[in-house]
CSV table of C-alpha atoms in Angstrom, one decimal:
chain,number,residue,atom,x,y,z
A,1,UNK,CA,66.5,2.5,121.9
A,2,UNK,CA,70.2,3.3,122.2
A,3,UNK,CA,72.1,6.2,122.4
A,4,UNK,CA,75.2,7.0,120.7
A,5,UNK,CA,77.5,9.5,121.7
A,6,UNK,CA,77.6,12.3,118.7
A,7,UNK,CA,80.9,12.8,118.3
A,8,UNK,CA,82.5,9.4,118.6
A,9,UNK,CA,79.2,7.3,118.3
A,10,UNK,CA,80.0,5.2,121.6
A,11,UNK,CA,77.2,3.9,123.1
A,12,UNK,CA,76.2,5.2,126.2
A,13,UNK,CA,73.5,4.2,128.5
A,14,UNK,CA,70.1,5.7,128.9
A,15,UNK,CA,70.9,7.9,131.9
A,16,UNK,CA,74.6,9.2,130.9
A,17,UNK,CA,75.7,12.0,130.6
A,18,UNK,CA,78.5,12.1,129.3
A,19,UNK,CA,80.3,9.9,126.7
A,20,UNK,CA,82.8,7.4,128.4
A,21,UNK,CA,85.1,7.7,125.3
A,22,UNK,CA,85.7,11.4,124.8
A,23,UNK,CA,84.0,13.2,126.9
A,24,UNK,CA,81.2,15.0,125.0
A,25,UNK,CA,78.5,16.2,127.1
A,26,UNK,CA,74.9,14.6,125.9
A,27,UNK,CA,73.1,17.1,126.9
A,28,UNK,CA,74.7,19.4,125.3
A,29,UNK,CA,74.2,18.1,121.9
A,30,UNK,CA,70.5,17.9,123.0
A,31,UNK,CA,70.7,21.8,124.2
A,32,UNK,CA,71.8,23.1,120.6
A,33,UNK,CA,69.3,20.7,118.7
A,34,UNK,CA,66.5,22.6,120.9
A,35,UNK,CA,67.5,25.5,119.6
A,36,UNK,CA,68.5,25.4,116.1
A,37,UNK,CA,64.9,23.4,115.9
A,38,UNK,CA,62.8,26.3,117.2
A,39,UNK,CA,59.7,27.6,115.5
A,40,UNK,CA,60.5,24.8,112.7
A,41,UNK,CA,57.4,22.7,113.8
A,42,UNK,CA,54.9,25.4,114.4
A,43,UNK,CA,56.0,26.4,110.6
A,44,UNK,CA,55.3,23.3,109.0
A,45,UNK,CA,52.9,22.6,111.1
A,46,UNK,CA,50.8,25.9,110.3
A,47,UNK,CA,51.0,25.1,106.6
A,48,UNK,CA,47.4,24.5,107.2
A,49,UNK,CA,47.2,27.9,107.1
A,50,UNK,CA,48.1,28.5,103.7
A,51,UNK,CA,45.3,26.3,102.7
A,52,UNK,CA,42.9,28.1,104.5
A,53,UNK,CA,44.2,31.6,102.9
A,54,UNK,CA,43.3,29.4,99.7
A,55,UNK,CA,39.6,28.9,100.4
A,56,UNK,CA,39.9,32.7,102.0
A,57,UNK,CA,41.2,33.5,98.8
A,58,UNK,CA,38.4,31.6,97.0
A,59,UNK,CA,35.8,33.2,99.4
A,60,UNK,CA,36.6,36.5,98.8
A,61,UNK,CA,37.9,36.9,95.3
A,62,UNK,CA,36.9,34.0,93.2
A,63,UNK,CA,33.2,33.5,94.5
A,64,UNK,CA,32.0,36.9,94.6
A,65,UNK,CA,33.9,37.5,90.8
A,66,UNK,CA,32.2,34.1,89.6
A,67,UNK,CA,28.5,35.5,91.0
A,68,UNK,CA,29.5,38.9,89.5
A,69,UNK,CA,29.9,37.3,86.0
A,70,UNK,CA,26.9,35.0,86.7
A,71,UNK,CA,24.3,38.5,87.5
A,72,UNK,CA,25.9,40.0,84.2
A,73,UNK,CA,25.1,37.8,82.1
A,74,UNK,CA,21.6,36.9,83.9
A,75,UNK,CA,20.7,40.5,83.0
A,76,UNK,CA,21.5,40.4,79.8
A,77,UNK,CA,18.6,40.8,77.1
A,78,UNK,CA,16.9,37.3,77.1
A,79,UNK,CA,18.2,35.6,73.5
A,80,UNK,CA,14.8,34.3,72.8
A,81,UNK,CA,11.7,36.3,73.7
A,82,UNK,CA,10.6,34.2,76.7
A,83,UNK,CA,6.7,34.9,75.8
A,84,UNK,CA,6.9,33.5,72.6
A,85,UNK,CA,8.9,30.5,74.0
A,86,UNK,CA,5.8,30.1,76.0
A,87,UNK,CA,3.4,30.5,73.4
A,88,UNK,CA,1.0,27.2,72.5
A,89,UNK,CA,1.4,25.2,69.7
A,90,UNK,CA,-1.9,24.9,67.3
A,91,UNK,CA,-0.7,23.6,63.9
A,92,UNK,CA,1.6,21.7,62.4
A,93,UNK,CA,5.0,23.8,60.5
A,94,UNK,CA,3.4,26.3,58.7
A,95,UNK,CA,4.7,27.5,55.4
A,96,UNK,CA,3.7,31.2,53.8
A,97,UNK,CA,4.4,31.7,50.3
A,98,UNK,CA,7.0,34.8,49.3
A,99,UNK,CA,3.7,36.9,48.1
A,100,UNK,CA,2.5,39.3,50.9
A,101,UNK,CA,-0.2,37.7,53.5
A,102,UNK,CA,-2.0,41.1,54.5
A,103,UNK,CA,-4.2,41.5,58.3
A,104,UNK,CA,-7.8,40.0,57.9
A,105,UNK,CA,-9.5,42.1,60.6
A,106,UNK,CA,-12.0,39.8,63.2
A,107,UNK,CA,-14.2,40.5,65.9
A,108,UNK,CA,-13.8,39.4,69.3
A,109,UNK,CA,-15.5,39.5,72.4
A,110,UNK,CA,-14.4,40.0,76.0
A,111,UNK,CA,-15.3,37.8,79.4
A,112,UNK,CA,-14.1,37.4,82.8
A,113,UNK,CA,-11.3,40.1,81.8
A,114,UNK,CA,-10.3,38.1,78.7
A,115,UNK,CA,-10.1,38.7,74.8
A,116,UNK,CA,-12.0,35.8,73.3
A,117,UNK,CA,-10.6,34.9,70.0
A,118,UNK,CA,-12.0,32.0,68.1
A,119,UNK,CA,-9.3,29.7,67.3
A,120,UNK,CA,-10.7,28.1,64.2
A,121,UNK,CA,-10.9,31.4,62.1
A,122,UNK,CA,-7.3,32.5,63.3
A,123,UNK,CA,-6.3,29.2,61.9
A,124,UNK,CA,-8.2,29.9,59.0
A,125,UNK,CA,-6.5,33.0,58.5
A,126,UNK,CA,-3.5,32.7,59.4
A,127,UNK,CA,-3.2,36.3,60.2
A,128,UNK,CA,-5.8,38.7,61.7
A,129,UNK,CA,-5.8,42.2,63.1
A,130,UNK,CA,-8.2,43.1,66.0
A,131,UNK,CA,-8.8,45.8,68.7
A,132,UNK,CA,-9.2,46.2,72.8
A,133,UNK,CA,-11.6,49.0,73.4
A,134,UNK,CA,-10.3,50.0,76.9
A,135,UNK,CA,-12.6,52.7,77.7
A,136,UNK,CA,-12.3,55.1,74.9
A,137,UNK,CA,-8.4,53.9,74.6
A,138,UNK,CA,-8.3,51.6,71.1
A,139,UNK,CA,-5.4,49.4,71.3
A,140,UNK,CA,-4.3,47.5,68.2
A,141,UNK,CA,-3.9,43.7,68.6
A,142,UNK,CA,-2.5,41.0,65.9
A,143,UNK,CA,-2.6,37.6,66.7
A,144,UNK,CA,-1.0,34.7,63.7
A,145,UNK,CA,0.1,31.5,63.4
A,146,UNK,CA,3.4,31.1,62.9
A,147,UNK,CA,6.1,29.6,61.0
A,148,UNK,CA,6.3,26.6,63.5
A,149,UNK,CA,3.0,26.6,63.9
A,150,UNK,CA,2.4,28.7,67.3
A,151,UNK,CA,-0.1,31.2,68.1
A,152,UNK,CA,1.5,34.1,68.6
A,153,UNK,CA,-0.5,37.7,70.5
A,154,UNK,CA,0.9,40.7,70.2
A,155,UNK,CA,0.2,44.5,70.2
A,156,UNK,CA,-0.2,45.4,65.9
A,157,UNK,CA,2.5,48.7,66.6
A,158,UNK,CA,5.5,49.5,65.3
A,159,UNK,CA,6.0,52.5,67.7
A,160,UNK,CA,8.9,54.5,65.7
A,161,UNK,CA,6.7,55.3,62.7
A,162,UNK,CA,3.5,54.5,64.5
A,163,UNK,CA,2.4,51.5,62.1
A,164,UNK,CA,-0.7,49.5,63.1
A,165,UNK,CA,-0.3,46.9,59.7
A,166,UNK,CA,2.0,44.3,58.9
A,167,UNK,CA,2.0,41.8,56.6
A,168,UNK,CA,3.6,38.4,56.4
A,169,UNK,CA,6.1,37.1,53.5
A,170,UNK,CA,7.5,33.9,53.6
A,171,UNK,CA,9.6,33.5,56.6
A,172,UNK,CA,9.1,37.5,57.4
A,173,UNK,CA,6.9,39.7,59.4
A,174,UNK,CA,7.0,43.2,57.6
A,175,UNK,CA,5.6,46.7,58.4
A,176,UNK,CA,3.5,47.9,56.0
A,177,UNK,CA,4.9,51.5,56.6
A,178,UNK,CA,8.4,51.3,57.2
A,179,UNK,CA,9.1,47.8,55.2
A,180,UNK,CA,11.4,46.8,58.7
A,181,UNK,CA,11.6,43.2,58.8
A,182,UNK,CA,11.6,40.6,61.6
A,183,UNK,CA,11.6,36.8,61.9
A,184,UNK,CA,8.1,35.3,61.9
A,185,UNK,CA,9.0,32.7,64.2
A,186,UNK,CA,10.7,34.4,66.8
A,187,UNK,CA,10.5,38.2,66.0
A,188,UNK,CA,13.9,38.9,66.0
A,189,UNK,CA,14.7,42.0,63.4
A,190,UNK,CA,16.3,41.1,60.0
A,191,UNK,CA,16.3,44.7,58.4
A,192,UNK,CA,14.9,48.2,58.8
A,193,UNK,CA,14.7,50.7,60.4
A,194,UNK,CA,12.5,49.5,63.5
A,195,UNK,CA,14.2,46.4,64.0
A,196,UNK,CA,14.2,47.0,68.0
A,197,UNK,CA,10.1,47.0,67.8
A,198,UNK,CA,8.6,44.3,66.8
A,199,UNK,CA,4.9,43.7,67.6
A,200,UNK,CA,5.5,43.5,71.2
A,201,UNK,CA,4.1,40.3,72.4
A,202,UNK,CA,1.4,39.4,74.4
A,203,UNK,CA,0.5,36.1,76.0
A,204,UNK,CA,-2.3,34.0,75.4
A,205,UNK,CA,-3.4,30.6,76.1
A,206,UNK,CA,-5.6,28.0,74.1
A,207,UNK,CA,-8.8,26.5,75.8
A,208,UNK,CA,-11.2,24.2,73.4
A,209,UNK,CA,-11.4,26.7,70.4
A,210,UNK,CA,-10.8,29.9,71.9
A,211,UNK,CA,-7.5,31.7,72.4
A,212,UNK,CA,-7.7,33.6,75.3
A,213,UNK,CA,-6.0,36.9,76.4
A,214,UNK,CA,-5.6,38.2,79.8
A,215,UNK,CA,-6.5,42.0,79.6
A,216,UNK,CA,-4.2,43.0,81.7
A,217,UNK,CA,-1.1,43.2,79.8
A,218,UNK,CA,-3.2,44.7,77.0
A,219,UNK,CA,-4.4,47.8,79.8
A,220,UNK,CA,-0.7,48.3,81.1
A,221,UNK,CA,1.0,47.8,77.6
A,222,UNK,CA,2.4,51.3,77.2
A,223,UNK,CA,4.0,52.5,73.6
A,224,UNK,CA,8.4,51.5,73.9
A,225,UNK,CA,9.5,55.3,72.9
B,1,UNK,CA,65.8,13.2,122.9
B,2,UNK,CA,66.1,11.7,119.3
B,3,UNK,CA,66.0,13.9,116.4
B,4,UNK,CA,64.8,10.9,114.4
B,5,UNK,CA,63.1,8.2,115.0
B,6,UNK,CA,62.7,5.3,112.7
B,7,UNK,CA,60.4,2.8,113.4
B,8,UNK,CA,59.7,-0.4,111.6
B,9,UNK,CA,59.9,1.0,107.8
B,10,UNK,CA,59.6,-0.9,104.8
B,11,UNK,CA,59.6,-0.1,101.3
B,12,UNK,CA,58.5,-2.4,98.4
B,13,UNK,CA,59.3,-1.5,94.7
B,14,UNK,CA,57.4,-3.1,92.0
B,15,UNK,CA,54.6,-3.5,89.7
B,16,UNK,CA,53.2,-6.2,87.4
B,17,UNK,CA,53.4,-8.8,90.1
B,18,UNK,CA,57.3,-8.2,90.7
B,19,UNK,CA,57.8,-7.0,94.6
B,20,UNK,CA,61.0,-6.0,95.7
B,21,UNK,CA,61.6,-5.3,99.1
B,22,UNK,CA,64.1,-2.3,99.4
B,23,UNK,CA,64.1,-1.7,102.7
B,24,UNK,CA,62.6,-4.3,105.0
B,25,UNK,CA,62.2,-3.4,108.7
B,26,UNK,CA,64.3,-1.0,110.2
B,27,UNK,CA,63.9,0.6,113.1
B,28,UNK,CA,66.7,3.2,114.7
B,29,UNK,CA,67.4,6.7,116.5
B,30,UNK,CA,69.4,9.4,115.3
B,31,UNK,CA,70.7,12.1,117.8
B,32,UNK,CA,70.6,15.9,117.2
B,33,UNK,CA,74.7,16.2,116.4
B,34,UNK,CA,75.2,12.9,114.9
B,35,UNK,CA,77.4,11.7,111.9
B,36,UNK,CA,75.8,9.1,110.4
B,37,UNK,CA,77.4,7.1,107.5
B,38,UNK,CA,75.1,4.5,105.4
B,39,UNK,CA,77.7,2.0,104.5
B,40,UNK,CA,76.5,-0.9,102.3
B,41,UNK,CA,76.5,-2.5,98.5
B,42,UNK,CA,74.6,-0.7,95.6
B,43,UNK,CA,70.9,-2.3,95.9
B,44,UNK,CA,71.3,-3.0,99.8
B,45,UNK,CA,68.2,0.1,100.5
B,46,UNK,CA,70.4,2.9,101.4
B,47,UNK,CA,69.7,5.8,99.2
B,48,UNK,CA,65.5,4.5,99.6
B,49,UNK,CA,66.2,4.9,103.3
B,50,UNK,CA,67.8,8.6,102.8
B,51,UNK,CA,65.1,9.6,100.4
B,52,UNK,CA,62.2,8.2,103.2
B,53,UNK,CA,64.1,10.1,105.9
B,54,UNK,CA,63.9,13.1,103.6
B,55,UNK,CA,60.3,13.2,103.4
B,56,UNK,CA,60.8,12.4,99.2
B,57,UNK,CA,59.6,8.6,99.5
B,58,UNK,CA,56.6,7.0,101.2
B,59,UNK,CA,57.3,3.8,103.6
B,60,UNK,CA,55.2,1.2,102.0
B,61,UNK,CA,55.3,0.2,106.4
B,62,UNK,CA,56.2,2.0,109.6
B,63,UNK,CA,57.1,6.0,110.6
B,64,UNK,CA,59.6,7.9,110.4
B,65,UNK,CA,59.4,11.0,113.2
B,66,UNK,CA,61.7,14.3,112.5
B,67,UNK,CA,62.0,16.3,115.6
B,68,UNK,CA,58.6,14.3,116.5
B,69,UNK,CA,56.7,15.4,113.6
B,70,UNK,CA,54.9,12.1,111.8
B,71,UNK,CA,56.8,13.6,108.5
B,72,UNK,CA,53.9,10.6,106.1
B,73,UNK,CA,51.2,11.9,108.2
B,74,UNK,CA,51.6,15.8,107.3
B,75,UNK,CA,49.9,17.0,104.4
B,76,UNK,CA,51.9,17.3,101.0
B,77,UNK,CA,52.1,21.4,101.7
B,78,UNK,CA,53.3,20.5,105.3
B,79,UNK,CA,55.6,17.8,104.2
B,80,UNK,CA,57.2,20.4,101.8
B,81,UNK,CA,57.7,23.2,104.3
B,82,UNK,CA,59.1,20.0,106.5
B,83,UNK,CA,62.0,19.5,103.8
B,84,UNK,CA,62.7,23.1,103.5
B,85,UNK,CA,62.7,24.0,107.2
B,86,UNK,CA,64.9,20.6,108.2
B,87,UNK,CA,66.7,19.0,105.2
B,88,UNK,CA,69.4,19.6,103.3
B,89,UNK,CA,70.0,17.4,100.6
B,90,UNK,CA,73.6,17.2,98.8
B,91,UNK,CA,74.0,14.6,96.1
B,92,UNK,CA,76.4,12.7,94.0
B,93,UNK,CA,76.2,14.5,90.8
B,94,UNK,CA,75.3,18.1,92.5
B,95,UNK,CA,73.0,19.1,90.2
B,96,UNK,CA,74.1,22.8,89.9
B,97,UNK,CA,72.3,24.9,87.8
B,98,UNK,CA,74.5,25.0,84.8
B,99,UNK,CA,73.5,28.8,83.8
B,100,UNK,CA,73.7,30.4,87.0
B,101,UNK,CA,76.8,31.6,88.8
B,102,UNK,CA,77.8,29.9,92.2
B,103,UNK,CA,76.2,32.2,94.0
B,104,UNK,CA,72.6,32.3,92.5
B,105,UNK,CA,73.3,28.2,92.5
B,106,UNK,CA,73.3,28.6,96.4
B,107,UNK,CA,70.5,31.5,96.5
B,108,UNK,CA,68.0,29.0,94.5
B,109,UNK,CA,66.8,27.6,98.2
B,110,UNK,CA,66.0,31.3,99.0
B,111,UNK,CA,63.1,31.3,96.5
B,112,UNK,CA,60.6,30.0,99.4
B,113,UNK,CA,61.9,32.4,101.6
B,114,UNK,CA,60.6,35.6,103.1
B,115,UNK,CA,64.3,37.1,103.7
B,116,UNK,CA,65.1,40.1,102.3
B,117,UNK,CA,67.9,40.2,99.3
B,118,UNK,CA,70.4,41.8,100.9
B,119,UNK,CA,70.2,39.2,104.2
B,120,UNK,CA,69.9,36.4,101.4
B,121,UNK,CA,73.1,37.6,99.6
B,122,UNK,CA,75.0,37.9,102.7
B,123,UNK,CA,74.1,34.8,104.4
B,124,UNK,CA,74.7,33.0,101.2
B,125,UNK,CA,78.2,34.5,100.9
B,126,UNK,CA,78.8,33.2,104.2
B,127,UNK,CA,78.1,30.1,103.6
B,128,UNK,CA,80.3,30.1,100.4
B,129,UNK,CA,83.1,31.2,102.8
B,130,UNK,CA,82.9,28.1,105.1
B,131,UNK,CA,83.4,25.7,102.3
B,132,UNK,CA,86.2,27.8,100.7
B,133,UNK,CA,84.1,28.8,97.8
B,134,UNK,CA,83.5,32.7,98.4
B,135,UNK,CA,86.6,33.8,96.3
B,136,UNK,CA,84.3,32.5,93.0
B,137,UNK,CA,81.2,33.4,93.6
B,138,UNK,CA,80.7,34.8,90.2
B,139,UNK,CA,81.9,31.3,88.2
B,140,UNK,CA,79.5,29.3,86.2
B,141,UNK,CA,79.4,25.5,87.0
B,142,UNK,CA,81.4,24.6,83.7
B,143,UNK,CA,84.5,26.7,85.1
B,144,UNK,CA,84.9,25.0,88.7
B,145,UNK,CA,86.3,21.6,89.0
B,146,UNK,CA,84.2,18.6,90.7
B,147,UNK,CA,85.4,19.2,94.1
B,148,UNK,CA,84.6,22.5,93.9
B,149,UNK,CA,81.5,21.8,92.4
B,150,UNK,CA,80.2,19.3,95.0
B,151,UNK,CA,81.2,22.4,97.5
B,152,UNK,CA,78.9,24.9,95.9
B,153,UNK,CA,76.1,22.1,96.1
B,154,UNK,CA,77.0,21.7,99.9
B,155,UNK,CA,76.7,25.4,100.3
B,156,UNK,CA,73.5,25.4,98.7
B,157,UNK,CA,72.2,22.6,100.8
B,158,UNK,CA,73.3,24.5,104.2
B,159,UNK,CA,72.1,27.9,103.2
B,160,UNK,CA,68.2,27.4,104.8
B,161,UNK,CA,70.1,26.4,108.1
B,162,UNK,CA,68.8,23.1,107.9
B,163,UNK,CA,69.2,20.9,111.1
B,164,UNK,CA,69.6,17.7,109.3
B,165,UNK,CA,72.0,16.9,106.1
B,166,UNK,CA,71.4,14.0,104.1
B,167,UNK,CA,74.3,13.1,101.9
B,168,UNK,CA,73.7,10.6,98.8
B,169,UNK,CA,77.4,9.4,97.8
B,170,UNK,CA,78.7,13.3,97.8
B,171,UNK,CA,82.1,12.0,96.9
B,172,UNK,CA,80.9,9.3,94.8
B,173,UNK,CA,82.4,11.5,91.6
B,174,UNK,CA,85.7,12.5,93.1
B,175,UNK,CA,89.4,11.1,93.3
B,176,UNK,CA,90.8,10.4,96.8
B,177,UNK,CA,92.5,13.5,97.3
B,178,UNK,CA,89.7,15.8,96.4
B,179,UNK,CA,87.2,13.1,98.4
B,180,UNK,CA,89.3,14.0,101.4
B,181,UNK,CA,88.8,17.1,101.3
B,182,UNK,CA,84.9,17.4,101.0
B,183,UNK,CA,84.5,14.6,103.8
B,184,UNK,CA,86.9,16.8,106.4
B,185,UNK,CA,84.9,19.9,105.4
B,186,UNK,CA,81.5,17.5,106.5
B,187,UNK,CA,83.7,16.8,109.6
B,188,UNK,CA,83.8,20.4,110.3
B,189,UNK,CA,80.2,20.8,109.7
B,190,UNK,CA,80.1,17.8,112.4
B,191,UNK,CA,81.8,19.8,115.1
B,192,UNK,CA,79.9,22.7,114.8
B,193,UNK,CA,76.8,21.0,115.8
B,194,UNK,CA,75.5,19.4,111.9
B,195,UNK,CA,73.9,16.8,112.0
B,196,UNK,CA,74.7,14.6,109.1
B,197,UNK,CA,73.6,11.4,107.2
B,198,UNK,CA,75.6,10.1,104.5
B,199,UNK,CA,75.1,7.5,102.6
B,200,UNK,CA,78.3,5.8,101.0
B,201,UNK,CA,79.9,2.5,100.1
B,202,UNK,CA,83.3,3.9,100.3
B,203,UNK,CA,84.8,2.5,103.9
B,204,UNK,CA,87.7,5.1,104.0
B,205,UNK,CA,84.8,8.2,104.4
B,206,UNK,CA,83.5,6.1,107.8
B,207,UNK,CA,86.5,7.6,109.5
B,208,UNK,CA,84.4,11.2,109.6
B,209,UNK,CA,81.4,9.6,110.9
B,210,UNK,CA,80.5,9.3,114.8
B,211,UNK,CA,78.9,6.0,113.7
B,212,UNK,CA,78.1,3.4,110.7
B,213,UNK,CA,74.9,2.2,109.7
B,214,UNK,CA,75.7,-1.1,107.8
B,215,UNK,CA,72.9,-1.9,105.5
B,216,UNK,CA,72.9,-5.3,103.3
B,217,UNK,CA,69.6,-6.3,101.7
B,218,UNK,CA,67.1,-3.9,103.4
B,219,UNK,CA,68.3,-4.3,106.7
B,220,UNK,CA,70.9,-2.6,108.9
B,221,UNK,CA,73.5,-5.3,109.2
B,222,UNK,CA,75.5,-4.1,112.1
B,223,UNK,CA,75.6,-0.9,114.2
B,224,UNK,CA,79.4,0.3,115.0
């Protein structure tokens, strides 16, 4: 490629050194350029470095912040009570009239460290009230078919005002002593008092016509206050 | 050693099965120190080829090396800190910033930069001083007259100490006396060291130039 001179633009040949014209020296021109051009390549060049401080940045701030946020809300109270989610289906919807459905009180029987229930009367009666004799410890169970036609187990106690009966109206669960009010389906509270103690819920599974209960739970359940 | 080295570029325009070939194979060097002028007809490729040696406009073909850097291989953040750390651009119709004074006009290329206020004032008022501007620093835009105007826009393009200048028509807007003027203060800039490329179709601004690129229909048409 050809070289001009870069003050008159002659042309001058590859190993000149200076321009036949005027005089200017080339390598002087070349001398300055070196130096006004220092440090300019490694900066543009190290622009890669401000993309790494990016995904430094997004290491250190954003990921930790977006786990953060992520553990919070992960500890939250579940929305749904995740036993109930869990709970079998045994009936088609069920629909309770607005008059109150009281307890019908069952036997049961225990085996292999389980609380048989038979399934047929529970569907019978829709709601029944039974108890776990755990050495000289009575603890108060409920078990009913709900709304959307789960079984659902639970411990029959409303710990604030120490309640062992409920009753079911319509679309409620209600305490018979402090009239608090929670949704059949899900046990949520509507109203009362005591809406932060629903029959706390146990699990249970169906097999053929039983509905059976792992003691277990039932042993460790301890009162809520 | 070249400053710049252009090799082979080509640039198509066009979409919808139109292609127009803007700049079609050129291939030269450009010393550190050189005055280059780009002499040709509107619509012979010379402002694409300023804007591709700028780093604003992709060759559709070839390279284009700054001071041996591959300027279309860097990334976009690279290519950016390439145009601020080598190119100063001045064009025809300045584009000053019409509600800032002179001086802030020329401080706007500071806003990238890690230089304290007080250096960025006084470098910046240094700068006005060589192209005869210092004395109204404090004018808006609207007050100064088209000469002056393309000064302050000059100013603003040397204030980063850029090593290369690229010039799109600068006097393109002025009357003869006043073009005179701006093209002996780029010869100035010349003899200090600048290194300059203009691009012009006016033949009486070639007389400032160490040498003339002649472009006509995307390629150089003669070297002077």
């Amino acid at each position: 490629m050809a070289k001009y001179c870069t003050q008159c633009g002659t042309q001058i040949e590859e190993s000149g050194k200076f321009c036949v014209e005027c005089g200017t020296p080339v390598e002087q021109s070349a001398a300055v350029g070196q130096s006004v051009l220092s440090g300019k390549r490694e900066r543009v060049l190290g622009s890669n470095k401000s993309k790494s401080n990016v995904s430094l940045f997004i290491a250190v701030i954003i990921v930790p912040l977006a786990l953060g946020i992520l553990i919070f809300f992960e500890n939250l109270p579940a929305l749904s009570n995740p036993i109930i989610d869990e709970q079998p289906l045994v009936a088609e919807s069920v629909t309770y009239p607005p008059v109150p459905r009281q307890m019908k009180t069952i036997e049961t029987r225990v085996r292999e460290n389980k609380i048989i229930l038979p399934l047929d009367v529970v569907l019978q009666k829709k709601f029944v009230a039974f108890e776990f004799n755990n050495n000289g410890r009575v603890i108060p169970l409920l078990a009913y078919v709900s709304g959307e036609g789960k079984v659902i187990t639970a411990i029959s106690m409303c710990e604030p005002c120490n309640s062992t009966r409920f009753h079911i109206k319509g679309e409620q669960l209600v305490c018979n002593s402090c009239g608090t009010t929670w949704e059949l389906n899900s046990l949520d509270g509507l109203s009362g008092a005591c809406q932060g103690y629903p029959p706390d819920a146990i699990p249970s599974i169906v097999v053929g016509n039983e509905i059976q209960i792992e003691i277990a739970p039932v042993i460790n359940w301890k009162p809520r206050v | 050693m070249a400053l710049i080295e252009i090799e082979n570029i080509e640039k198509h325009y066009g979409k919808n099965g139109t292609n127009v070939k803007a700049v079609s194979g050129i291939s030269t060097e450009i010393t550190f120190g050189e005055f280059i002028a780009v002499l040709g007809h509107s619509g012979s490729g010379k402002s694409t080829l300023l804007t591709m040696i700028g780093g604003l406009n992709h060759p559709t073909r070839g390279n284009i090396r700054v001071d041996d850097l591959d300027i279309y291989a860097l990334n976009p953040e690279q290519r950016a800190d390439f145009r601020k750390e080598y190119i100063g651009f001045v064009f025809q119709a300045f584009y000053l910033i019409p509600y800032l004074t002179v001086l802030e006009n020329v401080l706007i290329p500071f806003a990238i930069s890690d230089l304290s206020a007080a250096k960025r004032n006084s470098r910046a008022m240094q700068i006005l001083e060589k192209v005869g501007m210092a004395d109204k620093a404090d004018r808006l835009p609207d007050e100064l007259s088209g000469g002056e105007q393309e000064r302050v826009a000059i100013a603003r393009a040397l204030v980063n100490e850029p090593p290369i200048i690229l010039a799109d028509e600068p006097t393109g807007n002025l009357d003869s006396v006043t073009s005179a003027g701006i093209m002996q203060l780029f010869a100035d800039l010349h003899r200090e060291g600048q290194t300059i490329i203009m691009v012009t179709h006016n033949q009486e601004n070639l007389k400032y130039a160490s040498r003339t690129i002649s472009m006509k229909d995307g390629r150089i048409d003669q070297l002077n």
